[in-house]
PDB file of C-alpha atoms in Angstrom:
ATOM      1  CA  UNK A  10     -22.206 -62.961 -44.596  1.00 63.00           C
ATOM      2  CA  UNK A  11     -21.022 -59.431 -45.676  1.00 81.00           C
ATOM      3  CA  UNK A  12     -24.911 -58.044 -43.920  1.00 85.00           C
ATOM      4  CA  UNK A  13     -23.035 -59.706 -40.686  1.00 88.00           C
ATOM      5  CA  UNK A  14     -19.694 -57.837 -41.248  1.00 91.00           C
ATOM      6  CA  UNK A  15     -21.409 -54.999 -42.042  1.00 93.00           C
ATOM      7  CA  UNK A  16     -23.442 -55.014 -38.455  1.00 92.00           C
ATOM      8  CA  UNK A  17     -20.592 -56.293 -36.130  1.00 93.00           C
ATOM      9  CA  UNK A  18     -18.795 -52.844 -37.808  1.00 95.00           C
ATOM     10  CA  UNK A  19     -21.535 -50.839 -36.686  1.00 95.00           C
ATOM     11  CA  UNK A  20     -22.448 -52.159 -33.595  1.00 95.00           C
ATOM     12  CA  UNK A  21     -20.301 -54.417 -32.502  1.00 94.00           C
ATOM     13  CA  UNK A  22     -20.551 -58.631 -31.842  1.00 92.00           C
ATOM     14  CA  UNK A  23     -22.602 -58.047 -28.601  1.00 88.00           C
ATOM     15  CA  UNK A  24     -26.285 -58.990 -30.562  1.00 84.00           C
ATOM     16  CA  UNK A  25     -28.514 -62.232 -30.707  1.00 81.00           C
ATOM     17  CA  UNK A  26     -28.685 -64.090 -33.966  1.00 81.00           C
ATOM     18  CA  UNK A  27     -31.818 -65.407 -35.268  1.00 82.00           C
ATOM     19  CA  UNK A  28     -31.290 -67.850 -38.522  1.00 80.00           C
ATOM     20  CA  UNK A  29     -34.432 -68.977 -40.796  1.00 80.00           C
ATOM     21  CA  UNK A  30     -33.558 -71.104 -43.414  1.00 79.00           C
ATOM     22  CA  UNK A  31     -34.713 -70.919 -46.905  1.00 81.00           C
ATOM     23  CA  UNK A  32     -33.568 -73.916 -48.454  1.00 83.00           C
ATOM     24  CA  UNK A  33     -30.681 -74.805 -51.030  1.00 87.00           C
ATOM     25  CA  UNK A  34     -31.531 -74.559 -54.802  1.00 88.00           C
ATOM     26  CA  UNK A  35     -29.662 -78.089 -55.858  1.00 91.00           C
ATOM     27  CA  UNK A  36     -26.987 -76.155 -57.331  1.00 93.00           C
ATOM     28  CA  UNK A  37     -23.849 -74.694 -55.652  1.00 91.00           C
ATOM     29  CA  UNK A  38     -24.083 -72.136 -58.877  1.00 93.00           C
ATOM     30  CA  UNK A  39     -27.281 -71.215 -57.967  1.00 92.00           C
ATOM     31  CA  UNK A  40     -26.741 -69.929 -54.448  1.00 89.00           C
ATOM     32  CA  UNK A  41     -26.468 -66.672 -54.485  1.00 87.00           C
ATOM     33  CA  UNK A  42     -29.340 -65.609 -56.460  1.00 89.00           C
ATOM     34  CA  UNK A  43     -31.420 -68.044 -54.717  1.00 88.00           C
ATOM     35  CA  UNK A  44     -30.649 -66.322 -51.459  1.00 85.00           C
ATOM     36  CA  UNK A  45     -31.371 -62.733 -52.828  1.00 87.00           C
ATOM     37  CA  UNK A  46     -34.440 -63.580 -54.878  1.00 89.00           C
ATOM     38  CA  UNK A  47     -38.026 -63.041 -52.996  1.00 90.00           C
ATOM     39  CA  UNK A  48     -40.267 -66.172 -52.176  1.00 88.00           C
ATOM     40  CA  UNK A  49     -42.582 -68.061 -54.404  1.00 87.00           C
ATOM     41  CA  UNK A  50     -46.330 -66.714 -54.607  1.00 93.00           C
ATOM     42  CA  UNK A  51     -46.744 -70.652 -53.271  1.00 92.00           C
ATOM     43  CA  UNK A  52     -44.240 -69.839 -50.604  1.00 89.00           C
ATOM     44  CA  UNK A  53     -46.175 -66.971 -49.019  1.00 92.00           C
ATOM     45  CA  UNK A  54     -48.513 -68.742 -46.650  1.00 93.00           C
ATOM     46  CA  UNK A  55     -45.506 -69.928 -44.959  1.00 91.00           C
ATOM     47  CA  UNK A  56     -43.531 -67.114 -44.913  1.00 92.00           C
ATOM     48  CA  UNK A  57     -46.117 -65.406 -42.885  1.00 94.00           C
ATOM     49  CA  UNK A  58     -46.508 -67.665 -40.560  1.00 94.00           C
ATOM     50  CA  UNK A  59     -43.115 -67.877 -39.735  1.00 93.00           C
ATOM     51  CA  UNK A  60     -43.360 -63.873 -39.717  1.00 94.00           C
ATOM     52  CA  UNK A  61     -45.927 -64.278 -37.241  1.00 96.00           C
ATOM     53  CA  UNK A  62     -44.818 -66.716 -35.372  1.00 96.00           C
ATOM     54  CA  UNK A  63     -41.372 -64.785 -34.752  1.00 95.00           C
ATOM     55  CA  UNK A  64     -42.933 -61.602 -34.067  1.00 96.00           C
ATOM     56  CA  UNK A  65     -45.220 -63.390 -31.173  1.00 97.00           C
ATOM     57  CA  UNK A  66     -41.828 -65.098 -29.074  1.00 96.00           C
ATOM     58  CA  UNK A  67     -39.500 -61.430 -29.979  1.00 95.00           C
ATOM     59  CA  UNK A  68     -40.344 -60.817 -25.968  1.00 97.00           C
ATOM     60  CA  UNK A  69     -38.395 -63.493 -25.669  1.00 95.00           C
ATOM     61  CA  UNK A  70     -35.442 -62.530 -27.566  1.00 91.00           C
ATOM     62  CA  UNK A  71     -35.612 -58.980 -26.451  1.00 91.00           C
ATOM     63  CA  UNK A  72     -35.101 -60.894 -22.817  1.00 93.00           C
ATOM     64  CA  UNK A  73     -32.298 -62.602 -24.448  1.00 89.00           C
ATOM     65  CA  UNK A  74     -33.547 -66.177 -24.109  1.00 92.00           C
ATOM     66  CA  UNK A  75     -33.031 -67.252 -27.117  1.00 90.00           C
ATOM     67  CA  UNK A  76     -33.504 -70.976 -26.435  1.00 92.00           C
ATOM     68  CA  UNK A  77     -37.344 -70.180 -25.638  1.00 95.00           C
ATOM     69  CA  UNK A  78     -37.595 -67.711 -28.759  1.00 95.00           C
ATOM     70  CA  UNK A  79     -36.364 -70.451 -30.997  1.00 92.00           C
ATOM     71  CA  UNK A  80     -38.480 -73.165 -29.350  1.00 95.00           C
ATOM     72  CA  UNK A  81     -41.475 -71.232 -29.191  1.00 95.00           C
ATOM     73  CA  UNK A  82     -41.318 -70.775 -33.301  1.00 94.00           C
ATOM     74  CA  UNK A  83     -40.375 -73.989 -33.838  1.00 93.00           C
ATOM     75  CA  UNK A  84     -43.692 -75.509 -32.563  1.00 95.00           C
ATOM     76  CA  UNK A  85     -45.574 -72.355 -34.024  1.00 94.00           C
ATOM     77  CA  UNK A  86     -44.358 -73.409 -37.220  1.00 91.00           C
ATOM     78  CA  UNK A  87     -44.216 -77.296 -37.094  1.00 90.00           C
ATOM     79  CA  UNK A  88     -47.084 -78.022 -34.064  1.00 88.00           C
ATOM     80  CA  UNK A  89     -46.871 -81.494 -32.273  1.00 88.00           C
ATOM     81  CA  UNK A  90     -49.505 -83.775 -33.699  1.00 87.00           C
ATOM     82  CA  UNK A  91     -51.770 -85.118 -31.675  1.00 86.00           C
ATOM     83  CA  UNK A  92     -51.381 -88.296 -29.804  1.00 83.00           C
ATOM     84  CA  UNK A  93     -53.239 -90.859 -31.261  1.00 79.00           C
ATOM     85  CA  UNK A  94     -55.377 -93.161 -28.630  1.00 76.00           C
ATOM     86  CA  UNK A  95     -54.699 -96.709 -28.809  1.00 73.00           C
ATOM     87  CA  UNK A  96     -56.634 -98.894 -30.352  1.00 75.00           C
ATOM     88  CA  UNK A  97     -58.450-101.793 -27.721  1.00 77.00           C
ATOM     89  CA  UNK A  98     -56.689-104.917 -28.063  1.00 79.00           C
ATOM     90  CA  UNK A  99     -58.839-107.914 -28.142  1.00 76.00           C
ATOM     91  CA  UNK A 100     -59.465-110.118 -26.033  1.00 72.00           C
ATOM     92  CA  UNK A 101     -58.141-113.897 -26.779  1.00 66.00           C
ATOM     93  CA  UNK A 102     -60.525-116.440 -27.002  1.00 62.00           C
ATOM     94  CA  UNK A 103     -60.528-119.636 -25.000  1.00 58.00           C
ATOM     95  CA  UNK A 104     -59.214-117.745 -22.103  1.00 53.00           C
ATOM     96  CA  UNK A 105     -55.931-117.117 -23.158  1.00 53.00           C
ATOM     97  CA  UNK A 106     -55.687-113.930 -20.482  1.00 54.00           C
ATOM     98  CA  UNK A 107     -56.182-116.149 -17.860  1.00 53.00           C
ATOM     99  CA  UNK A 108     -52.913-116.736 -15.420  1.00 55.00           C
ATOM    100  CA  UNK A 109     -52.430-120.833 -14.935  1.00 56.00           C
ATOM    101  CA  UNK A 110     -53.815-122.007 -11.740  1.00 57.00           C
ATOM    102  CA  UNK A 111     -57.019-119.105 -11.497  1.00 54.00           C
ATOM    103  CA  UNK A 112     -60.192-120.713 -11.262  1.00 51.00           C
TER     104      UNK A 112
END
């Protein structure tokens, strides 16, 4: 939080906040260097696409909506899956569908 100090002293509070987790090591103790080590080699592919996908919705931050820019890298990052179709049901034998009293 001192990188946060450090900017509202420079520029002042008046700036849009973007936050990308990184996890949490297990460890209260382990924190800090966690947080200031670089990614896995494993890790890359997704850092990249996050990169990506954040410098495709800045337009949106620069705008300052900021609910878009997040929502926009969300579902870059973690895509909807596709609906499923339902599987046919079927149908009951004996006439089991058929209403009481339909002939």
């Amino acid at each position: 939080h001192n990188g946060l100090r450090s900017i509202d002293a420079h520029i002042g509070k008046d700036y849009l906040r973007v936050r990308i987790g990184i996890g949490h090591p297990g460890d209260k103790a382990r924190v800090r260097r966690h947080v200031l080590s670089g990614f896995a080699k494993a890790e890359q592919p997704l850092v990249s696409k996050i990169v990506d996908a954040i410098a495709e919705a800045a337009p949106l931050l620069a705008d300052g909506d900021g609910s878009r820019f997040m929502n926009r890298v969300s579902l870059a990052i973690n895509p909807p899956r596709p609906k499923s179709k339902p599987k046919p049901r079927p149908a009951a034998a004996g006439g089991a569908d058929d209403e009481p009293g339909e002939d």
